[in-house]
CSV table of N, CA and C in Angstrom, one decimal:
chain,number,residue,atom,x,y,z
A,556,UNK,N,80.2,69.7,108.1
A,556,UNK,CA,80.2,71.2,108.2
A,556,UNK,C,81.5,71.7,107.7
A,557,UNK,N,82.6,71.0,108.0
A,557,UNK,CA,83.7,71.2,107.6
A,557,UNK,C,84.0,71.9,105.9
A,558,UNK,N,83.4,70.5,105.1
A,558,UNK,CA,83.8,70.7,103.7
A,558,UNK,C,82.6,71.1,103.2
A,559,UNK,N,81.4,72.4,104.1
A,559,UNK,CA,80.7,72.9,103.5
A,559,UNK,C,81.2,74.4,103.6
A,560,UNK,N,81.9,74.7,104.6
A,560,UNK,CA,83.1,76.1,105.0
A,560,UNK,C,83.8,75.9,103.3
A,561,UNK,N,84.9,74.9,103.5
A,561,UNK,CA,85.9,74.9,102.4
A,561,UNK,C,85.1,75.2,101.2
A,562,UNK,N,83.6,74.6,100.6
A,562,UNK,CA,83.4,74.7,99.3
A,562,UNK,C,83.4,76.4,99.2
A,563,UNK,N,82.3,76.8,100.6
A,563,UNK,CA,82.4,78.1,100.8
A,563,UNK,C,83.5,79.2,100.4
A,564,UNK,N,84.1,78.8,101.1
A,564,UNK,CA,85.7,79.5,100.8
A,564,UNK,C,86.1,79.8,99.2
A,565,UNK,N,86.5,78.4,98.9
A,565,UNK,CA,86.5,78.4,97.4
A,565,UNK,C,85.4,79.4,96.2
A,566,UNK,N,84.5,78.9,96.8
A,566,UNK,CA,83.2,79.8,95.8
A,566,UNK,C,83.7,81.2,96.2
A,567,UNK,N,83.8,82.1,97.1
A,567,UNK,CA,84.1,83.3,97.1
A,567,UNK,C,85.4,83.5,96.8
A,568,UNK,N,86.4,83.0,96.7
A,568,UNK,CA,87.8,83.1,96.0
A,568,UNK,C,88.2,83.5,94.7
A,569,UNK,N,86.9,82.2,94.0
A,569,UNK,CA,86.1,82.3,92.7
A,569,UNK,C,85.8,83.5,92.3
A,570,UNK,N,85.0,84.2,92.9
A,570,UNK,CA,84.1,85.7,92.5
A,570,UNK,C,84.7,86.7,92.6
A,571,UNK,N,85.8,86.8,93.9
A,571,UNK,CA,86.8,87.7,94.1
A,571,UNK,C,87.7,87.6,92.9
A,572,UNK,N,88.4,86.5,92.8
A,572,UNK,CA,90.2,87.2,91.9
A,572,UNK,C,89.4,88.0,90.4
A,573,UNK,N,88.4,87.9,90.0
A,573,UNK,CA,88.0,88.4,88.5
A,573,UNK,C,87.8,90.1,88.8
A,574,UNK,N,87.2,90.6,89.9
A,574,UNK,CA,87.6,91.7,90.6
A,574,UNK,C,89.0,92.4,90.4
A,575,UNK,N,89.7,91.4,91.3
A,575,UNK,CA,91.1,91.6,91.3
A,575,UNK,C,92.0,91.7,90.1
A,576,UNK,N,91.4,90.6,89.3
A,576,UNK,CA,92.7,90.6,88.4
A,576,UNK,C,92.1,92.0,87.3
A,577,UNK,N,91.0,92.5,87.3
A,577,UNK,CA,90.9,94.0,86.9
A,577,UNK,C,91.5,95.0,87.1
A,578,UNK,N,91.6,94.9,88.0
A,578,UNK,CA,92.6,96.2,88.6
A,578,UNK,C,93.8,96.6,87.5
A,579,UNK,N,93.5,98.0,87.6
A,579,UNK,CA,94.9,98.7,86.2
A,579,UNK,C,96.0,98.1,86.7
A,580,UNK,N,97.2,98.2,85.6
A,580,UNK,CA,98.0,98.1,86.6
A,580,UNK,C,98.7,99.1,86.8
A,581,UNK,N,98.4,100.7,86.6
A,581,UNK,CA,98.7,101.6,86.8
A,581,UNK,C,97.8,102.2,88.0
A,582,UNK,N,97.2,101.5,88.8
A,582,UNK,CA,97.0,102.1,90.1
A,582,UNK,C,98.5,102.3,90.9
A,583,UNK,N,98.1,103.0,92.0
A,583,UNK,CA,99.1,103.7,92.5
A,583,UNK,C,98.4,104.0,93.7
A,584,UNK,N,99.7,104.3,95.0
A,584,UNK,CA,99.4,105.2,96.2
A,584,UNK,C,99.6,106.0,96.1
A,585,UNK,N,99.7,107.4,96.0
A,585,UNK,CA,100.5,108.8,96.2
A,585,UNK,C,100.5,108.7,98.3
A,586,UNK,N,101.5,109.1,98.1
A,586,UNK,CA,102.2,109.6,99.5
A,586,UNK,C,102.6,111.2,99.2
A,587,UNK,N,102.1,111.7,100.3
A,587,UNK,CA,102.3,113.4,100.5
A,587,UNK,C,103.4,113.5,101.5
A,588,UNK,N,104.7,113.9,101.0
A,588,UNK,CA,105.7,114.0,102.2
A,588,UNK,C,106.3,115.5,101.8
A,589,UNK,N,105.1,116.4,101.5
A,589,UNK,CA,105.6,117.9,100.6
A,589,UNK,C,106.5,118.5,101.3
A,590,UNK,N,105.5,118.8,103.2
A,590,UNK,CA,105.6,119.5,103.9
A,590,UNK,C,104.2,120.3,103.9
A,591,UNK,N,103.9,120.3,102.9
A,591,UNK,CA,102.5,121.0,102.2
A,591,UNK,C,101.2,120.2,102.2
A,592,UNK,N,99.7,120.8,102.3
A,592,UNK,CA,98.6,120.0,102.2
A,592,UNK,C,98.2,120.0,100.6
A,593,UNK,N,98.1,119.1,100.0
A,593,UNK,CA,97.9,119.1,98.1
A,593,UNK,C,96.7,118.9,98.2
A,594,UNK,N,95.9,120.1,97.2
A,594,UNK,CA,94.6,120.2,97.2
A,594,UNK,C,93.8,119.4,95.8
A,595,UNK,N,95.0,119.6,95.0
A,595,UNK,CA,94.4,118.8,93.8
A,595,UNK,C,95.8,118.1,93.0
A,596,UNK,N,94.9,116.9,92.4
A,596,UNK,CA,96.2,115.8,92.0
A,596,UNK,C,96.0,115.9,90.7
A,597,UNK,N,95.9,116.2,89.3
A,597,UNK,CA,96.1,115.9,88.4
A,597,UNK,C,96.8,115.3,87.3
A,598,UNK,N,96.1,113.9,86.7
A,598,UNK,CA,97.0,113.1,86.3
A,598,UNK,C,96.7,112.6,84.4
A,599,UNK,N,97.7,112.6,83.5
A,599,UNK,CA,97.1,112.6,82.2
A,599,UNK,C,98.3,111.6,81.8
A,600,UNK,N,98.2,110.8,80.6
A,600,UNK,CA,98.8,110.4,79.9
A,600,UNK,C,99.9,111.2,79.7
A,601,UNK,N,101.4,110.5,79.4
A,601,UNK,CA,102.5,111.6,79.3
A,601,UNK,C,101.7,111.8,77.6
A,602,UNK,N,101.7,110.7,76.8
A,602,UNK,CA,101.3,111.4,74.9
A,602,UNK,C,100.3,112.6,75.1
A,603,UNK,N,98.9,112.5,76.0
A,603,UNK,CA,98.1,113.8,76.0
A,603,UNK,C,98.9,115.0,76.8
A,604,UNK,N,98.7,116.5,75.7
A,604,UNK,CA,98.8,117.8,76.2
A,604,UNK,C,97.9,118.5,77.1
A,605,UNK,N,96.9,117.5,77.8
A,605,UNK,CA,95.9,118.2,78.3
A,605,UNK,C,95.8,117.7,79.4
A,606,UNK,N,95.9,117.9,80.5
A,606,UNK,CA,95.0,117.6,82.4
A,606,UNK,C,94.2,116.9,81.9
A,607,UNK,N,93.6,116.1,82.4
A,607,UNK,CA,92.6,115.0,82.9
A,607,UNK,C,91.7,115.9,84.3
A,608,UNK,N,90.6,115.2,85.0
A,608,UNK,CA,89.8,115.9,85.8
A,608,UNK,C,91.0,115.5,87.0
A,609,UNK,N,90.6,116.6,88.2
A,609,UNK,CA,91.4,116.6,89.7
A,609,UNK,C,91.3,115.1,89.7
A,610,UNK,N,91.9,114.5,90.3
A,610,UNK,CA,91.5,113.0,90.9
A,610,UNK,C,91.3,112.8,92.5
A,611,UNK,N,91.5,113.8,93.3
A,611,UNK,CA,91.0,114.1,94.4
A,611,UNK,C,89.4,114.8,94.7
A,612,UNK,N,88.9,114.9,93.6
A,612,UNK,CA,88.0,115.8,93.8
A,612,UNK,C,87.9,116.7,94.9
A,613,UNK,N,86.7,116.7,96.2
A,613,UNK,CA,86.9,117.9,97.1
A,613,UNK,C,87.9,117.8,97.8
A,614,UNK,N,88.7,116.3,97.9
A,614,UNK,CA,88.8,115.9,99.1
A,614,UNK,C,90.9,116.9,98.8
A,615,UNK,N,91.5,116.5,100.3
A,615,UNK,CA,92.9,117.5,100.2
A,615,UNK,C,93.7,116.6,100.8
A,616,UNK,N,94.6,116.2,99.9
A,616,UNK,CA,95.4,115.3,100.7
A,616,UNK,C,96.3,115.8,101.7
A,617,UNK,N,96.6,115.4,102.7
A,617,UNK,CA,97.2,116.2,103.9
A,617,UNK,C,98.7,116.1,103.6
A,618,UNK,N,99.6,116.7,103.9
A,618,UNK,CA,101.1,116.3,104.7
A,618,UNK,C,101.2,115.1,105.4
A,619,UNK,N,101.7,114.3,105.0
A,619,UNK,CA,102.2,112.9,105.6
A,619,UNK,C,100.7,112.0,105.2
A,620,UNK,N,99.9,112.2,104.4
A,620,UNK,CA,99.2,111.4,104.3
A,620,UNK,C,99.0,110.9,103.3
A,621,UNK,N,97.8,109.5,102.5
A,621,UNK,CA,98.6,108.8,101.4
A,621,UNK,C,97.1,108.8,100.8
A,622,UNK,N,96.8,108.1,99.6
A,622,UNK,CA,95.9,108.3,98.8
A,622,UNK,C,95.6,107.2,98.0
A,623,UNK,N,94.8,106.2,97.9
A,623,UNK,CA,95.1,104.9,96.8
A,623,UNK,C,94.4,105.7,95.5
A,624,UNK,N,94.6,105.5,94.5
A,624,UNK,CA,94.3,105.9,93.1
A,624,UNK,C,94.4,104.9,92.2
A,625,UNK,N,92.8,104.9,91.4
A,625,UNK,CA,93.1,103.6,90.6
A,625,UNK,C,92.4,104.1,89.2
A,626,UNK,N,92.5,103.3,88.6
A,626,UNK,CA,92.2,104.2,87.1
A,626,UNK,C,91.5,102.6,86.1
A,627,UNK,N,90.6,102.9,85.5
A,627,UNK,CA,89.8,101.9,84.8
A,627,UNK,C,90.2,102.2,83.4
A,628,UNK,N,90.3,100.9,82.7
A,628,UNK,CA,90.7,100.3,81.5
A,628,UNK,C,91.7,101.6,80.6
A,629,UNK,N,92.6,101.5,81.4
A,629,UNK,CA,93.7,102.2,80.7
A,629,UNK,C,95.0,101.2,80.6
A,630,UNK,N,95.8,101.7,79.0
A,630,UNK,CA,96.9,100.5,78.9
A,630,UNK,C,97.9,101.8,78.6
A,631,UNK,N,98.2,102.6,78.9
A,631,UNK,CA,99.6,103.3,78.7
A,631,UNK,C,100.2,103.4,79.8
A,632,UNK,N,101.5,103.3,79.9
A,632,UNK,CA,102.3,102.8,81.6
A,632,UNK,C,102.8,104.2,81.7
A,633,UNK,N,103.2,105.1,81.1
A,633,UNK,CA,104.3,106.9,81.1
A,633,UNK,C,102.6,107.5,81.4
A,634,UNK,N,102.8,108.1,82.8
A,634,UNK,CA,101.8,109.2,82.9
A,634,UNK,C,102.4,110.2,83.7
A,635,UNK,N,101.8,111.6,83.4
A,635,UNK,CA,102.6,112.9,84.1
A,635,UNK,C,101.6,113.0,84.9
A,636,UNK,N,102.1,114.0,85.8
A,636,UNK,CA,101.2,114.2,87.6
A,636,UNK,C,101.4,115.7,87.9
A,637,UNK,N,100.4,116.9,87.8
A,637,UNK,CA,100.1,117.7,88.8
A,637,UNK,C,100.2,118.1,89.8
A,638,UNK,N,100.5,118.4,91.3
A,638,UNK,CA,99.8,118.6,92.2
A,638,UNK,C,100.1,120.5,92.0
A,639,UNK,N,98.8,120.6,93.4
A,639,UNK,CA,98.5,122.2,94.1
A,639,UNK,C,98.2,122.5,95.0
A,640,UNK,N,98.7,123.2,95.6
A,640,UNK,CA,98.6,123.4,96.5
A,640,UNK,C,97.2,124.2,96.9
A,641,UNK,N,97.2,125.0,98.0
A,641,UNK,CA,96.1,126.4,98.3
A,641,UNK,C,95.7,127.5,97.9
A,642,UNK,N,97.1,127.7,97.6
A,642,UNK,CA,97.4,129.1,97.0
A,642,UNK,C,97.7,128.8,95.4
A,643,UNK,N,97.4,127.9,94.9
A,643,UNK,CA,97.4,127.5,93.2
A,643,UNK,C,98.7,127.1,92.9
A,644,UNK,N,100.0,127.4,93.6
A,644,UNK,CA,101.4,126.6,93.4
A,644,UNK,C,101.2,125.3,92.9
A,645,UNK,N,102.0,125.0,91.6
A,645,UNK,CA,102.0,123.9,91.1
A,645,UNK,C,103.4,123.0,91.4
A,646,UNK,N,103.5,122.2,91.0
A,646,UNK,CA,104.7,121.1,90.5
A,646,UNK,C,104.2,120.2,90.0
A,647,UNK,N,105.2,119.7,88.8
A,647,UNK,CA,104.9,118.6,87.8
A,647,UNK,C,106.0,117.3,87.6
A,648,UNK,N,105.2,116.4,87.3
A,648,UNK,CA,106.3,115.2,87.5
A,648,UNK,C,106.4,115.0,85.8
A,649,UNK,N,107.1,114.4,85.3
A,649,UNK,CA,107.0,113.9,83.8
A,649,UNK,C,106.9,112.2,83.7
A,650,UNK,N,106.8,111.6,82.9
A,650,UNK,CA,106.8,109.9,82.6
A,650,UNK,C,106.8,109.4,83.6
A,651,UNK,N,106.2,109.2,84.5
A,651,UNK,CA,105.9,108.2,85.8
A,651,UNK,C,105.6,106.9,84.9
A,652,UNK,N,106.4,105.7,85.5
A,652,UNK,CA,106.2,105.0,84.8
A,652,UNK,C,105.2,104.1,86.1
A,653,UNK,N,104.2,104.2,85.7
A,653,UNK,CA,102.6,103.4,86.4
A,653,UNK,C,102.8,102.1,86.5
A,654,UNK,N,103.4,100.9,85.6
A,654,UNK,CA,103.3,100.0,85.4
A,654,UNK,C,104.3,99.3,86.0
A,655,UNK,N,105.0,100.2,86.8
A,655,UNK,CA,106.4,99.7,87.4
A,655,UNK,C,106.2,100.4,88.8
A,656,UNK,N,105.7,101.2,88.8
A,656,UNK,CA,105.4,101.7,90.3
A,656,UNK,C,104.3,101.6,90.8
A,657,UNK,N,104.5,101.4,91.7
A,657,UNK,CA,102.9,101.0,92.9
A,657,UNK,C,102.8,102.1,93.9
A,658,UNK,N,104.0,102.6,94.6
A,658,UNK,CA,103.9,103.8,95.2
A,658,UNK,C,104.7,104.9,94.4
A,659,UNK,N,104.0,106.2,95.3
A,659,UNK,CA,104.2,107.4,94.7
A,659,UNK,C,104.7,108.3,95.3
A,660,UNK,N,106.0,108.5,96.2
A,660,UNK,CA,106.0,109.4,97.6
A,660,UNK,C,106.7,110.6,96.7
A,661,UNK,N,105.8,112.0,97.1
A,661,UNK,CA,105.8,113.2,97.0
A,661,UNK,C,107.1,113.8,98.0
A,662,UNK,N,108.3,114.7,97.6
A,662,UNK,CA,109.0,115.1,98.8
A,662,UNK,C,109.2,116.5,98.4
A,663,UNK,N,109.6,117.2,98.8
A,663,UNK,CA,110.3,118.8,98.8
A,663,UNK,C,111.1,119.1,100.2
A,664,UNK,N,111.8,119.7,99.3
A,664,UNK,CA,112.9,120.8,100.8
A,664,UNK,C,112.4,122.2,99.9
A,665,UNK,N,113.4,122.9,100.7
A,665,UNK,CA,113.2,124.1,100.4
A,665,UNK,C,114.2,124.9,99.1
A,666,UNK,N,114.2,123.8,98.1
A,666,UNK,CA,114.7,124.1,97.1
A,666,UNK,C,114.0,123.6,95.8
A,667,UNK,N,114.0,122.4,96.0
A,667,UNK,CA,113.1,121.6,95.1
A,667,UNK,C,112.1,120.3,95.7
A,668,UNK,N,111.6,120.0,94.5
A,668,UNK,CA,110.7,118.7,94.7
A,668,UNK,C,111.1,117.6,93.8
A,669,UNK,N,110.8,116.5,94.2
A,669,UNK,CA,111.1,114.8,93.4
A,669,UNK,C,109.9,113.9,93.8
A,670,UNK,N,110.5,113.2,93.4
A,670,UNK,CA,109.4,112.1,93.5
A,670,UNK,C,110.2,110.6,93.8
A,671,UNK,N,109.9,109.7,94.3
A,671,UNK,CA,110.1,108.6,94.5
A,671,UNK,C,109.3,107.2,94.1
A,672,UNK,N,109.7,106.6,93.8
A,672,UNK,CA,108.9,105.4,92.9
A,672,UNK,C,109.1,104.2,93.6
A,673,UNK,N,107.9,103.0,94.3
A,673,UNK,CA,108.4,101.7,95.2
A,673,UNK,C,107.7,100.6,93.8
């Protein structure tokens, strides 16, 4: 019974990493630490001059809360970021480098906004 578990084990290990090793490697978490709830995330290549679609669709990322974001068969690592707020208030990030960052924490005071890269 034993080494019918382990083959077990093995075979689903098998099936899983080809999953895994798909994954962009420009996925990312965004973290909302605005102070503010962000209604929409928009994210494009830095080379494109044009938005990409929301990547939140309906949904609103809260204040203090986080978001995984993953992106299918893309190879450019520099991508610029969006957000907005309720009232249509924007801020923009420039060359996020994707390929190097895994998290994304969003911050503002009451002067400006940054970004943080883990």
């Amino acid at each position: 019974m034993g080494r019918r578990l382990a083959k077990l084990a093995i075979l689903c290990a098998v099936f899983l990493l080809p999953s895994t090793a798909m994954a962009g490697t420009q996925d990312f978490t965004l973290v909302n630490q605005t102070g503010i709830d962000i209604y929409q995330v928009f994210i494009s290549e830095t080379s494109n001059d044009d938005w990409e679609e929301d990547v939140m669709g309906r949904d609103i990322l809260l204040d203090g809360g986080r978001v995984d974001i993953s992106f299918s068969n893309r190879s450019a690592c520099l991508w610029d970021m969006m957000v907005t707020d309720e009232e249509g208030g924007s801020v923009t990030w420039s060359a996020i480098n994707l390929c190097e960052s895994y998290v994304v924490v969003l911050r503002c005071n009451d002067d400006e906004c940054w970004a943080e890269y883990e």
